[in-house]
Tab-separated table of C-alpha atoms and ligand atoms in Angstrom:
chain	number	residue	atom	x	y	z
A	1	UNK	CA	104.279	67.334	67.005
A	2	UNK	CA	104.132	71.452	67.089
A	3	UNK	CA	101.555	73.273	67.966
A	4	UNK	CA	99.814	74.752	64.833
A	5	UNK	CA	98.282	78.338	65.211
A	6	UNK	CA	96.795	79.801	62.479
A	7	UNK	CA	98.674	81.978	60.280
A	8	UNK	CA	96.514	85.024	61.796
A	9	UNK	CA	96.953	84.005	65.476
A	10	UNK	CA	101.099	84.265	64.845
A	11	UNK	CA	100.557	88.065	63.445
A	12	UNK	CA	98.395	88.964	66.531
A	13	UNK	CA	101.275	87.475	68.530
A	14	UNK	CA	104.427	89.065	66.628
A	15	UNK	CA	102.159	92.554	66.614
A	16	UNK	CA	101.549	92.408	70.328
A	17	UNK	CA	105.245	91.503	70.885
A	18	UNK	CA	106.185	94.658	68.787
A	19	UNK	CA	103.568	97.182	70.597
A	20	UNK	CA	105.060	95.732	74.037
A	21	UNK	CA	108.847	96.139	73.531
A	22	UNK	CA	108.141	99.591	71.275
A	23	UNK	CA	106.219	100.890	74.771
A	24	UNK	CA	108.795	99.888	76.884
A	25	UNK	CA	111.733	100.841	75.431
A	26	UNK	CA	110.356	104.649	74.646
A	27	UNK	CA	109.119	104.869	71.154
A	28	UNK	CA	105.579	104.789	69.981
A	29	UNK	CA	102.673	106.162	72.181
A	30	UNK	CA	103.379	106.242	76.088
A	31	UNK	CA	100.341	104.862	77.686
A	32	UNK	CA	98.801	106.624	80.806
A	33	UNK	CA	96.188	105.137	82.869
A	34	UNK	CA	93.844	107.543	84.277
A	35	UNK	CA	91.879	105.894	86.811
A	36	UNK	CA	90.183	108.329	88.894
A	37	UNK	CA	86.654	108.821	89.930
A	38	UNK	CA	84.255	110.238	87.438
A	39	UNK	CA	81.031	109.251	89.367
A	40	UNK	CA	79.310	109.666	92.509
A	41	UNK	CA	80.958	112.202	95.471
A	42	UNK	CA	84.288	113.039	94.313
A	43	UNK	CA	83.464	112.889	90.840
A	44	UNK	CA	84.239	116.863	90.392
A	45	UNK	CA	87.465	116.121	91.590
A	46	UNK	CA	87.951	112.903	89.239
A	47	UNK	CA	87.599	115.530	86.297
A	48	UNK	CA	89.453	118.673	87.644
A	49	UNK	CA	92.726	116.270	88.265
A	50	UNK	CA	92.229	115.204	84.589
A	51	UNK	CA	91.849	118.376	82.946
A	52	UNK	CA	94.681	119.313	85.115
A	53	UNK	CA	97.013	116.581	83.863
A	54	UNK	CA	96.254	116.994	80.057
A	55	UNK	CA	96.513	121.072	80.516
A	56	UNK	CA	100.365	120.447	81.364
A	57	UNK	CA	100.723	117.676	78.264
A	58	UNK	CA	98.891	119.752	75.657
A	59	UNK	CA	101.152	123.121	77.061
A	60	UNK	CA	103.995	120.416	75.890
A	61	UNK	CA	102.591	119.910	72.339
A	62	UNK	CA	100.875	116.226	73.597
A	63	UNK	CA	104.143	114.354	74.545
A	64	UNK	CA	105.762	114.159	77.430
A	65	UNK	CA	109.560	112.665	77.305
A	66	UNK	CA	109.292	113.201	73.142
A	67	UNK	CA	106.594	110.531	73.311
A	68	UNK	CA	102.841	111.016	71.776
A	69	UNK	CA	100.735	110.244	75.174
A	70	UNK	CA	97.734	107.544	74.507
A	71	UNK	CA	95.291	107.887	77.252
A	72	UNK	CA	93.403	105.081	79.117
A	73	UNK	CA	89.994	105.811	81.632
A	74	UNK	CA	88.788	103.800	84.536
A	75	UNK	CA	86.141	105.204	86.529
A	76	UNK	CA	86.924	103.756	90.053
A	77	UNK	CA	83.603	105.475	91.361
A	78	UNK	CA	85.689	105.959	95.034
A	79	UNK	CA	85.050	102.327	95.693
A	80	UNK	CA	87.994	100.571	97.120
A	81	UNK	CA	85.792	97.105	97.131
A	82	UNK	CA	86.479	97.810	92.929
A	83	UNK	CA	90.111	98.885	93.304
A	84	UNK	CA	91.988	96.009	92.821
A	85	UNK	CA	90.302	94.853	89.079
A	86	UNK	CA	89.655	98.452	87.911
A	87	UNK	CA	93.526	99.311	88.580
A	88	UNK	CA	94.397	95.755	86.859
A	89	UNK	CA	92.210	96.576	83.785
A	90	UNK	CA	94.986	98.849	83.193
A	91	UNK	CA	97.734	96.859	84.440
A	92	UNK	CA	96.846	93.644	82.517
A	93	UNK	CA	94.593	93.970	80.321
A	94	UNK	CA	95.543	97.690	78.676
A	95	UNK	CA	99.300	97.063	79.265
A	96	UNK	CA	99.775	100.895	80.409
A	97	UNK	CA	103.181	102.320	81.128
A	98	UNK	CA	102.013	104.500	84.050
A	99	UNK	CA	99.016	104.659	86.272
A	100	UNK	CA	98.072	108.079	87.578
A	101	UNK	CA	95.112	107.841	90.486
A	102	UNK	CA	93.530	108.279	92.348
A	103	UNK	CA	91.441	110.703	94.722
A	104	UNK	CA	90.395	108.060	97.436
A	105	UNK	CA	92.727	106.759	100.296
A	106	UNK	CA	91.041	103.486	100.256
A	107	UNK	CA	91.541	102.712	96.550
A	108	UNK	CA	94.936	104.732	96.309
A	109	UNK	CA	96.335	101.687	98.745
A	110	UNK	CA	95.148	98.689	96.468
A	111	UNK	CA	96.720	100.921	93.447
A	112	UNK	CA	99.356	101.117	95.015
A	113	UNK	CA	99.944	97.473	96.145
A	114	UNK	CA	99.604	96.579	92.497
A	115	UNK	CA	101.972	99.009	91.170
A	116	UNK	CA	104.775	97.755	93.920
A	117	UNK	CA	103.991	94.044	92.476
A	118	UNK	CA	103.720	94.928	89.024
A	119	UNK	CA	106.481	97.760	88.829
A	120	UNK	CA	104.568	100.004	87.009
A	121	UNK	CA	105.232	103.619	87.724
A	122	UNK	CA	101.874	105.215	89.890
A	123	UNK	CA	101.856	109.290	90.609
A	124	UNK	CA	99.262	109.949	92.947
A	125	UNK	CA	97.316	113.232	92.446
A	126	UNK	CA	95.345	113.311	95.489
A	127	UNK	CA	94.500	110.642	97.792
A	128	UNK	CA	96.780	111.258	101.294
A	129	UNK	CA	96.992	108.064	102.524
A	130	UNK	CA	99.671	108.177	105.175
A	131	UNK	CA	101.130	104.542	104.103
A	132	UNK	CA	101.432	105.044	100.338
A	133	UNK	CA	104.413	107.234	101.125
A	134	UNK	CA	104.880	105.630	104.295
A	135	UNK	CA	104.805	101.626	104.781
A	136	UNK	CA	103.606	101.180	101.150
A	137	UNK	CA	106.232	103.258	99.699
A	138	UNK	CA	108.080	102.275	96.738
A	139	UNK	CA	111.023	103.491	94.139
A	140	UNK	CA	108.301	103.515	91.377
A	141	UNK	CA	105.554	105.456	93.030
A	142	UNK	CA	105.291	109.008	93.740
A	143	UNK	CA	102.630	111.696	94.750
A	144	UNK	CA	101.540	115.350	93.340
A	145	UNK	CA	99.460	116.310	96.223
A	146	UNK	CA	100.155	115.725	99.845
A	147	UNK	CA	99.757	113.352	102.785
A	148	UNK	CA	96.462	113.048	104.811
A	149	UNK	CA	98.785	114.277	107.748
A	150	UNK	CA	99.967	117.578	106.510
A	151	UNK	CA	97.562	119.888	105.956
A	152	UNK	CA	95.648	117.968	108.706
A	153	UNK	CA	98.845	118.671	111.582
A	154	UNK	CA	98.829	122.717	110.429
A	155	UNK	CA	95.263	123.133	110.895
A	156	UNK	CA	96.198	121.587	114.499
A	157	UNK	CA	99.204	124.266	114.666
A	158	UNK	CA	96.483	126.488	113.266
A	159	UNK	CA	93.671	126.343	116.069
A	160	UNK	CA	95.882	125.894	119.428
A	161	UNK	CA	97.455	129.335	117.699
A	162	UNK	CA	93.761	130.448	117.377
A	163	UNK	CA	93.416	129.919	121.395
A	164	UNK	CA	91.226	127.275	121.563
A	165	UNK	CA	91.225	124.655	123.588
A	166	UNK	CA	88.892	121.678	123.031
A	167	UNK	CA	87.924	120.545	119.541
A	168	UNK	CA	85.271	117.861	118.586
A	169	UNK	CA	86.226	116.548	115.046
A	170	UNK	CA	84.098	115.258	112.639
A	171	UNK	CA	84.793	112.669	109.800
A	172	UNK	CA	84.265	110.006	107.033
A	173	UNK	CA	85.334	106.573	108.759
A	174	UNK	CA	88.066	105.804	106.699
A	175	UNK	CA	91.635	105.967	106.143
A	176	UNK	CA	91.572	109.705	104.871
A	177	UNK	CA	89.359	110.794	108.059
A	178	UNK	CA	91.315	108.651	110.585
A	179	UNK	CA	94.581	109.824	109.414
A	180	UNK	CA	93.255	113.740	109.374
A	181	UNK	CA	91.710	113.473	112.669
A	182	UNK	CA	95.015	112.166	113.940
A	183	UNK	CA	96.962	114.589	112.221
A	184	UNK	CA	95.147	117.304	113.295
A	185	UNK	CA	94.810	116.140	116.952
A	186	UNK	CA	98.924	115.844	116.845
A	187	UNK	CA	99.636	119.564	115.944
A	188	UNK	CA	96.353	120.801	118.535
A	189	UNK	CA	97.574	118.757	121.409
A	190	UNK	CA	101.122	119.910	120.851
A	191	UNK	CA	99.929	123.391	121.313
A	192	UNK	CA	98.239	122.521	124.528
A	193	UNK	CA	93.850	122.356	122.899
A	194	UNK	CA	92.362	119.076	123.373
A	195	UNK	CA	90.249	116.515	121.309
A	196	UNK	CA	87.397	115.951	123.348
A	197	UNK	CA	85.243	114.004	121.073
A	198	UNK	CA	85.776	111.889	117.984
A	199	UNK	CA	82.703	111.712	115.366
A	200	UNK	CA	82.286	109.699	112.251
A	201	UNK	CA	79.842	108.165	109.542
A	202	UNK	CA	80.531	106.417	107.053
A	203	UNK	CA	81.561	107.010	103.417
A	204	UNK	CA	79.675	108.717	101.290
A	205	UNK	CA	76.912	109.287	104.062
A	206	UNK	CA	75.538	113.038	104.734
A	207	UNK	CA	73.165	111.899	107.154
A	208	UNK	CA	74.937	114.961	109.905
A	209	UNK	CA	71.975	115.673	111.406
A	210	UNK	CA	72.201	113.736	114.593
A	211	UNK	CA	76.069	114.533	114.915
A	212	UNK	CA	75.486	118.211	114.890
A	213	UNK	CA	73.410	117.399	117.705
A	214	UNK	CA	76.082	116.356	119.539
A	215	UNK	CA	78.380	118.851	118.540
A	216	UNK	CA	75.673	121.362	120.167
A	217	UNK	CA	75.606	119.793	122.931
A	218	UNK	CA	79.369	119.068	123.128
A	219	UNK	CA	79.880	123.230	123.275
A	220	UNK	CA	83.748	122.652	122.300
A	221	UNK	CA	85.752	125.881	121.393
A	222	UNK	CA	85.924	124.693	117.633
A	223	UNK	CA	84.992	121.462	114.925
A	224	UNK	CA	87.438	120.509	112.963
A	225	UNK	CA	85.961	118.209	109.106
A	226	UNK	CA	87.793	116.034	106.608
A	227	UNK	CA	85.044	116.187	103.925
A	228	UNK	CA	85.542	116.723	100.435
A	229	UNK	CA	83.586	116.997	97.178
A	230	UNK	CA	79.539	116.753	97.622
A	231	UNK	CA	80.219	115.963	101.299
A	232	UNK	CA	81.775	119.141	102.267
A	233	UNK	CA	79.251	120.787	100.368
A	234	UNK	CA	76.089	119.292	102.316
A	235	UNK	CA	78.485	119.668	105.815
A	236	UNK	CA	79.161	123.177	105.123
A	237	UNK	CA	75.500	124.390	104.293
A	238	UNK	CA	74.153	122.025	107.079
A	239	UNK	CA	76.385	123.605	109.785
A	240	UNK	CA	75.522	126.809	109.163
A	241	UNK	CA	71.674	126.447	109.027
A	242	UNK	CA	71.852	124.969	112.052
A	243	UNK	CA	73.484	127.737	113.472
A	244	UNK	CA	76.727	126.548	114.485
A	245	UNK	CA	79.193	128.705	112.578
A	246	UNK	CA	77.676	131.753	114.820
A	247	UNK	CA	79.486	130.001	117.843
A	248	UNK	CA	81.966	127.127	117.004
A	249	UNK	CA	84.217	127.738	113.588
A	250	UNK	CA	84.362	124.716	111.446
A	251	UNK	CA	88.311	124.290	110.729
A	252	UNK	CA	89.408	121.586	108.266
A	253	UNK	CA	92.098	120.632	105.455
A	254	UNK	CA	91.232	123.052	102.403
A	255	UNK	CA	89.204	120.510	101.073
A	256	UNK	CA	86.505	121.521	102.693
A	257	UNK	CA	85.765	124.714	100.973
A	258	UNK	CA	88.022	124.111	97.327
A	259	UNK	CA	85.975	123.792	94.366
A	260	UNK	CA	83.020	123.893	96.867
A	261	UNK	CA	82.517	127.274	97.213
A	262	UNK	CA	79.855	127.929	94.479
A	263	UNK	CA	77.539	124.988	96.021
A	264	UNK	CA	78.295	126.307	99.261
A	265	UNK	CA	77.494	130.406	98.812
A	266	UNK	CA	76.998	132.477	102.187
A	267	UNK	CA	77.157	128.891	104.429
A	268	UNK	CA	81.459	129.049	103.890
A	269	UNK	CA	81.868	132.914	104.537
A	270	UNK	CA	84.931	133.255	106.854
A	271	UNK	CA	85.780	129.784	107.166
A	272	UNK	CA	89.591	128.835	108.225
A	273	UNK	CA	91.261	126.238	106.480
A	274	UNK	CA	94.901	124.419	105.563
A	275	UNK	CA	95.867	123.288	102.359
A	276	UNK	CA	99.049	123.309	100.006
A	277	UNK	CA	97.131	125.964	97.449
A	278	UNK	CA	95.369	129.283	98.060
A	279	UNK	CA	93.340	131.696	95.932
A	280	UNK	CA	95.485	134.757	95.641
A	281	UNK	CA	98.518	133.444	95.298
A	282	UNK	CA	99.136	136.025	92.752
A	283	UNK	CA	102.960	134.385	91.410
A	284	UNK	CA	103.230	134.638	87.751
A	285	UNK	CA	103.538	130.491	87.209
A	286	UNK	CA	99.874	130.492	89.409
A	287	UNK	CA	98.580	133.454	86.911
A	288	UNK	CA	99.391	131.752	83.990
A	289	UNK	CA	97.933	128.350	84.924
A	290	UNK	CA	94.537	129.897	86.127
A	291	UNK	CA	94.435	131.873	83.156
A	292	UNK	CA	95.284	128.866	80.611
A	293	UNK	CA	92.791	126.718	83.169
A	294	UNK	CA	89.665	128.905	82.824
A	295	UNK	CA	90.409	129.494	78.625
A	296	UNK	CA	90.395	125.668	78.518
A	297	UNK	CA	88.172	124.236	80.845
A	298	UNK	CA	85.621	127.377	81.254
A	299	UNK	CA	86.204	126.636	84.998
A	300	UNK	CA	88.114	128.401	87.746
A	301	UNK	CA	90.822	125.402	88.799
A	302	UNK	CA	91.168	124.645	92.405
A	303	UNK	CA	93.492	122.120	94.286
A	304	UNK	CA	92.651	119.037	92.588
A	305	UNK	CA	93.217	120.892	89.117
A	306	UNK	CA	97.146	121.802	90.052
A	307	UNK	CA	97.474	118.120	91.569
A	308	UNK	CA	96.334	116.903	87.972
A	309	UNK	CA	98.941	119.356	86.157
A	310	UNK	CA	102.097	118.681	88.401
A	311	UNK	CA	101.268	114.939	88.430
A	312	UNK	CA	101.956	115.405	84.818
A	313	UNK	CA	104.936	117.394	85.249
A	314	UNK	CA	106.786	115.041	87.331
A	315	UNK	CA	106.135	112.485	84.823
A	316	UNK	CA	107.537	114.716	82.149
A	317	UNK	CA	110.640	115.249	84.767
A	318	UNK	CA	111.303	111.227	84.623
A	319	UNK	CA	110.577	111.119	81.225
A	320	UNK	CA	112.871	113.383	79.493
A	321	UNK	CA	115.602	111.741	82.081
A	322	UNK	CA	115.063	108.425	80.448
A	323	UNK	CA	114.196	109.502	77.230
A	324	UNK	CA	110.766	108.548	76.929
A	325	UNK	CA	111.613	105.034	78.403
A	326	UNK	CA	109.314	104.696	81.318
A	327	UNK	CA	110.661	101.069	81.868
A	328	UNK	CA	114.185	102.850	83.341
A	329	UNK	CA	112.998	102.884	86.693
A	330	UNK	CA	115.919	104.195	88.762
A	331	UNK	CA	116.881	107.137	86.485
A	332	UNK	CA	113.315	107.920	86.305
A	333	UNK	CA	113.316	108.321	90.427
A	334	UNK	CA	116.573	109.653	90.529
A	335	UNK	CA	114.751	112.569	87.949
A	336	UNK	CA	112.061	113.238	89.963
A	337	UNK	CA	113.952	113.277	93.586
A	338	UNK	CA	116.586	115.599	92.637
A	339	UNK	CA	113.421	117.928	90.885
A	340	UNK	CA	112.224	121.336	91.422
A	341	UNK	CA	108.403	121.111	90.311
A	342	UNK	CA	107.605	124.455	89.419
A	343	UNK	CA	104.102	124.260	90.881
A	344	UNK	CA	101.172	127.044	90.538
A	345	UNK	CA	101.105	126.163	94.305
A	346	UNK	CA	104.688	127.219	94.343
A	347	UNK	CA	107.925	124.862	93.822
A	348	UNK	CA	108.558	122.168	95.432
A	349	UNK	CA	110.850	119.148	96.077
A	350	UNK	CA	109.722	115.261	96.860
A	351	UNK	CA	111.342	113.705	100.125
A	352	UNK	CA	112.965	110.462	100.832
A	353	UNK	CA	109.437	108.948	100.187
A	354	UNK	CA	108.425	111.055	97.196
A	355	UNK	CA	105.678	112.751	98.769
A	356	UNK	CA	105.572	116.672	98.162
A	357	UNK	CA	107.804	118.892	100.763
A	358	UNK	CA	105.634	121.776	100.572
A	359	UNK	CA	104.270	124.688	101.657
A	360	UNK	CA	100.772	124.951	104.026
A	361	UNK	CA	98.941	128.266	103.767
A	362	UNK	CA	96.506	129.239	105.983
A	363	UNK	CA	93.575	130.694	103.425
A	364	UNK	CA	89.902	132.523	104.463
A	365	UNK	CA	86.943	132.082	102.746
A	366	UNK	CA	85.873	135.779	101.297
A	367	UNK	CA	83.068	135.491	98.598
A	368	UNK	CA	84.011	132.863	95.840
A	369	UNK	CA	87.524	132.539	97.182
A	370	UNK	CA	89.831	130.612	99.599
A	371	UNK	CA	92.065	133.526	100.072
A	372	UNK	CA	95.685	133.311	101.657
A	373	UNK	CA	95.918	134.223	105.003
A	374	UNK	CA	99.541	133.519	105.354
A	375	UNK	CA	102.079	130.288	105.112
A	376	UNK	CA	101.333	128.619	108.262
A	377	UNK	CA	103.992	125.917	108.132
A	378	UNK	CA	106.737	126.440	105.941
A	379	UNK	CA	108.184	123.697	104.295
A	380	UNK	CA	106.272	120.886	105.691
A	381	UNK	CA	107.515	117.162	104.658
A	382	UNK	CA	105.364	114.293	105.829
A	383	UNK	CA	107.126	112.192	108.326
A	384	UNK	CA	107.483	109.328	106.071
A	385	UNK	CA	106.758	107.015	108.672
A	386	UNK	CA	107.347	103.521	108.399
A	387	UNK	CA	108.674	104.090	104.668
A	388	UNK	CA	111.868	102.141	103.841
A	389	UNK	CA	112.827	101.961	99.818
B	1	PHB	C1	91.395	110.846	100.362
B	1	PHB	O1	90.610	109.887	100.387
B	1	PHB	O2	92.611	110.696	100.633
B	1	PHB	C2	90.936	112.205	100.003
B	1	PHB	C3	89.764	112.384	99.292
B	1	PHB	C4	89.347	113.663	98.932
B	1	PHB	C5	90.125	114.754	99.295
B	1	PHB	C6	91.284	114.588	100.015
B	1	PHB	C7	91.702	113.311	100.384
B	1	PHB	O3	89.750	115.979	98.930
């Protein structure tokens, strides 16, 4: 006896059948998954890596690979408890052909266990976690921004160049902060400073009061801070009404004072920090994107901004190799590995583990900007550690 569906049922089926093979195979709208966080401490970030992304795909007419692109949101409010059903809303429920997110280490690692199950192709635009292009790495997943470790290992270089010699750091406890901390200690310690102390709280807390404290107390030569978004802001303004910039600089990975620096006024003035962007870059591709940036958005851009927009240029580099087929997973990678991204940061390549070999400036806080000091590391490719394809 066969199973009778009504007539209306079978239609739903043979439609869904048709939208399924006409995404895969490159026709019709591509699907992007944008899960990102548009609430709580890095929800500035969330929306600069957005408006990044759909700067680049408007600049190509809406379609990337000659397809139409059909956007899909996911707040993952920087909660990696969330991770694993917001990044399968996407997955399973909104069929996507590509997932880009996210900004937290935490969630980036549950994204990116799904997308190594699932196959679908992830481009991380911020979070560093070490493993996603280390133990976690994976033919279809890729990042636009950088690992925790690089900037992190140049500020190191950075500060032992600086002279000093003992450095408290100060963190989130989680992956991002561990793996900065580390980072940085490797590069310090190489150039003969020393970590003497290791502080944390927890994520999101801004409770610093009792650490700076310590840090007073401590008397080391300098701090060195992963924060970011509304963290860095309250760090920033905290250590410097409590006096501390006068005596100890406050190093850190750029993200510390980018996109901060409105919220953070006279508190950042001088501050030294590492990143893979700089104010000033003054190159013609960085002119033009600021320019288009602030005409669209109203809004100066800043890291997470450029992260956004070459996050959708590498896509468009594995898309036009597979001609809008996002299911061609090896030609897509091949695309992107053999690439020259031709970043507002300045161009770069992906390594053996398709995280950005890049470029670290060494930038200065002067007014409203993060101004480039110089290139302190030239070049600099994550170790890839632990990544086998
Ligand atoms: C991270 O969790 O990896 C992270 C978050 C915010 C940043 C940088 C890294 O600005």
């Amino acid at each position: 006896m066969p199973i009778r569906f009504p007539r209306n049922t079978l239609a739903a089926f043979a439609l869904a059948g048709l939208a399924v093979t006409a995404s895969a195979q490159g026709t019709g709208k591509l699907k992007v998954g944008l899960m990102l966080p548009f609430s709580g401490t890095y929800s500035a970030l969330g929306v600069a890596i957005e408006n990044g992304f759909k700067l680049y795909v408007d600049e190509q007419g809406g379609k990337l690979g000659g397809r139409e692109i059909e956007y899909f949101k996911v707040d993952d409010e920087s909660d990696p408890a969330k991770a694993t059903d917001n990044v399968n809303k996407l997955i399973k429920r909104d069929n996507v052909d590509v997932i880009i997110g996210t900004v937290h280490s935490g969630v980036a690692m549950a994204m990116a266990k799904a997308a190594k199950e699932s196959g679908t192709i992830l481009i991380v635009p911020n979070a560093g976690a070490d493993a996603v292009t280390g133990p976690m790495c994976a033919p279809n997943i890729f990042r636009s921004s950088f690992s925790n470790w690089q900037p992190a290992y140049a500020m190191g270089v950075v500060a032992a160049k600086e002279g000093k010699k003992t450095a408290v750091t100060l963190t989130w406890k989680y992956a991002a902060g561990d793996e900065s901390t580390a980072g940085f200690k490797e590069g310090f310690e190489k150039g003969g400073g020393k970590v003497v102390k290791q502080l944390t709280l927890p994520f999101p807390n801004v409770e610093f009061q009792a650490l700076l404290t310590e840090i007073a107390a401590a008397k080391p030569d300098a701090v060195y801070s992963f924060m970011a978004g509304g963290g860095a802001v309250k760090l920033v303004k905290d250590y410097a009404a409590a006096g501390l910039n006068k005596t100890i600089p406050l190093y850190g990975p750029g993200f510390l004072t980018d996109g901060t620096l409105d919220a953070q006024g006279d508190a950042a003035a001088g501050m030294l920090t590492t990143l893979h962007y700089a104010d000033g870059l003054n190159t013609p591709k960085d002119n033009a994107f600021r320019t288009a940036y602030a005409k669209t958005f109203k809004l100066q851009p800043d890291v997470y901004a450029v992260q956004g927009y070459d996050a959708a240029q590498m896509l468009g580099v594995g898309l036009a190799a597979t001609k809008g087929d996002a299911s061609k997973k090896a030609e897509f990678a091949a695309a992107v590995e053999k690439a020259k991204i031709d970043s507002p940061r300045g161009a770069f390549t992906v390594g053996k583990s398709h995280n950005p070999v890049q470029d670290i400036y060494l930038r200065k806080v002067e007014g409203k900007e993060n101004k480039m000091v110089n290139v302190a590391i030239k070049g600099l490719a994550d170790p890839g550690r632990g990544c086998r394809m």
